[in-house]
Amino acid sequence: MQNIRKYVHDNKQRFLDELFDLLRFPSVSADPKYKAEMLKTAEFVADKLKIAGADLVEICPTAGYPIVYGEKILDASLPTVLVYGHYDVQPPDPLELWKTPPFEPTIRDEKIYARGSCDDKGQFYMHVKAFELMMKTNTLPCNIKFMIEGEEEVGSSNLAIFVSDNKEKLKADVVLISDTSMISLEHPSLETGLRGLSYVEVEVTGPDRDLHSGVYGGAVANPATILAKLIASLHDENNHITIPGFYDDVLELSASEREMLNKAPYNENEYKIDLKVDELWGEKGYTTLERTGTRPTLEVNGIWGGYIGEGAKTVLPSKAFAKISMRLVPNQQSDKITKLFKDHFESIAPKSVKVKVTPHHGGEPVVTPTDSIAYKAAQKAIFESFGKEPIPTRGGGSIPIVALFEKELGIKTVLMGFGLDSDNLHSPNEKFDIANFYKGIETIPLFHKYFAELSK
Amino acid sequence: MQNIRKYVHDNKQRFLDELFDLLRFPSVSADPKYKAEMLKTAEFVADKLKIAGADLVEICPTAGYPIVYGEKILDASLPTVLVYGHYDVQPPDPLELWKTPPFEPTIRDEKIYARGSCDDKGQFYMHVKAFELMMKTNTLPCNIKFMIEGEEEVGSSNLAIFVSDNKEKLKADVVLISDTSMISLEHPSLETGLRGLSYVEVEVTGPDRDLHSGVYGGAVANPATILAKLIASLHDENNHITIPGFYDDVLELSASEREMLNKAPYNENEYKIDLKVDELWGEKGYTTLERTGTRPTLEVNGIWGGYIGEGAKTVLPSKAFAKISMRLVPNQQSDKITKLFKDHFESIAPKSVKVKVTPHHGGEPVVTPTDSIAYKAAQKAIFESFGKEPIPTRGGGSIPIVALFEKELGIKTVLMGFGLDSDNLHSPNEKFDIANFYKGIETIPLFHKYFAELSK
């Protein structure tokens, strides 16, 4: 632990400078206009892996953005850890709400503000630096493989193909991912589950052209009004989702599981104050921690139609659209839910409009075991670096790839996240606390150490 | 009539060329970036009035866009006709749906395609050319005043001030407006009423920033979902508007009035085919002609919130917005309805969000008398030029200024429109039939002739 702390201390500034260089790439996978920057980002990551000491580094092409692969094989007999991360980031808009530009990393009260600072550049880069540390201090206790993709924010569809095509290359004993959050540095935690995702886009078409709302108002269905009615009908008065069969596969938690889960530190008042809302909202009968961690949800991610410019236009629009995503919990299946949504949404549309539902992407929910060698290694690592036992939590986010690893490679994942829920992931002013960045670099080598020891 | 037809025939091409010049100005009053073009348009109109033979022409400044005033006073003892029109147009978007650019007038099968071709440049310009005709052929039988404004599409608020400040200058016996439609050249009609308008913008705010829909989904109210629920609640299952008191002041038509109104030629099947909808929509218990002409309506003109770009973003938006307008019928009051909407909308918003309602603009509904000298003059003029009695109809659109004239100047209006409902007003590919343009120029001098005669 001393050597680790010393190495981190001696290289503090350089680690930060390198992360800043990485954060300056606007690697937005959702928007084709950033293609060139995406490729530069992949090259940057590959270079850093080489410099850190990987024997083999490849930029693997896919039908979409390339996957950066790197490895250091000490001895085939040693256990192997596969580190996963992603170099792509969410779109930065609405830009006007950023205090400082999203791709010009800025430090304010010990926090790094930049798109991707926490999700996931800042977090996967901790692994690159921890790897460098272990190489330079000759303390790497196991084989290590890196797979850093560029399409996590758009569904990882090409990664899925890559994984099933490269099972031998990716052979490992555990997957280690830092792309989630912990409660706080005072309350370190480990996520033991993730929600799945089903993301669709809906289009409602009324008349074949925009119409004068005076001449035609009252005579033809307004697609914006109909879309509102359709969306409104997706939650009942208790905020249960009304799609038939939606909850069929949901496994209810046991009383003890719920009790355990609700032990996590949570202050509803602080939560409301942080978000500046007077009242929370959600499915009746469940606590906030349960609603975000263990219950499926349906959210409108975007809605648009008609005239949205300056001033007033008295138009009856021809079309209205919405992007809608559902978070899924263990035992629900993304494809099945997408179909249930499509069938239901099309079935409730009135004859006065035409409705089209286009699936975007999805991912399966996962639960990670808490009795595995890998989980125990993570517990010991965190205990040593934080001086506290990690609290097991359920994450509300989705990392589709986790379920895929289990299916394709037959290995479990450890979700050792060092971000915070308050890091504004996917929002303006995304940040990552510098302390968490360094803490991660310190903790990761300990995970490798204990994983190797416990695997003996 | 012979002289009229001859003059129009001899000047056909020039009339069209001049209209095209007028249509080339992108005079969009809703969007500040067109300010310079707006002023050029006003100058163009003023010049044409001078050339046509007005004694006095002024470009009258207002707090917004100027009003073009022109007059020809033959003799104080003669009756005076005040011609109203507007040189501003609706925004052209969505641009991608225009077959030819909105401000490059193009003729396709005898129709002029351009923003403003019918609403209202093409229509008020008929009066400028009819005035020229009467001057050049020495047949102007009465005094004539022109008032062409530049803010009709954004609520005419400055015109209202101008009118009450210039009652003496605008003194007249009747207002003549061509800013509405007729059924067809085979079925000439005269509008005997117009709907009023109340236009508002609503803003729903949930959390103070966009959030990760996985981390927070299910815990806080999604403003897009809540906005959908609020909008959905504004119409009941019979598509009646649910705002308390909304219908209180609506005057029900008598059985005979309804019978008369429904005599107008209307083919529901053709109507549906034209709009490419399988089924119409509207308030239960009323025919399409009644719903668009004599019943108040509520339409969503625009809705937006969250991520509306390419691809997928799993965001729980901080805000969602909608532009909503209500068409009002005789005896309803714009301010009162706006307040009813605001109070209701704010009252039904759940505590989990904050709601803001901002009034845009409004206008009062009107009914024009069918027993006045002016209406009779219009009937005779149309009968002479079309060879058919005009059918009285109720227009669904709104021209707020009409009610204002009655209130401020104490004079009634004749709505002698030569457009068609199918002219795509406020839509892409707005058009005006060349035949209607010439027909208007022929009919207008006859109106002046009969109005002067009947006034004796």
Coordinates of C-alpha atoms in Angstrom, one line a residue, chain A residues 3 76 90 100 105 169 253 263 269 280 286 299 325 336 357 368 376 393 396 398 405:
Chain A
N3 CA 4.5 1.8 -2.7
A76 CA -0.9 -18.6 -18.7
Q90 CA -23.0 11.3 -24.2
T100 CA -17.5 25.8 -18.7
P105 CA -11.8 20.2 -18.7
K169 CA -8.8 -13.7 -27.2
L253 CA -37.3 -8.8 -3.8
K263 CA -30.0 0.3 4.8
N269 CA -34.6 15.9 2.0
L280 CA -40.5 13.1 -5.5
Y286 CA -41.6 1.4 -3.2
E299 CA -39.1 7.6 -19.2
S325 CA -36.6 4.3 -22.8
K336 CA -39.5 -9.0 -25.1
V357 CA -42.4 2.5 -33.2
T368 CA -23.6 -9.8 -9.8
K376 CA -14.5 -10.7 -2.1
T393 CA -26.1 -1.4 -3.7
G396 CA -30.2 2.2 -11.7
S398 CA -27.4 0.0 -17.6
F405 CA -20.0 -11.2 -21.1

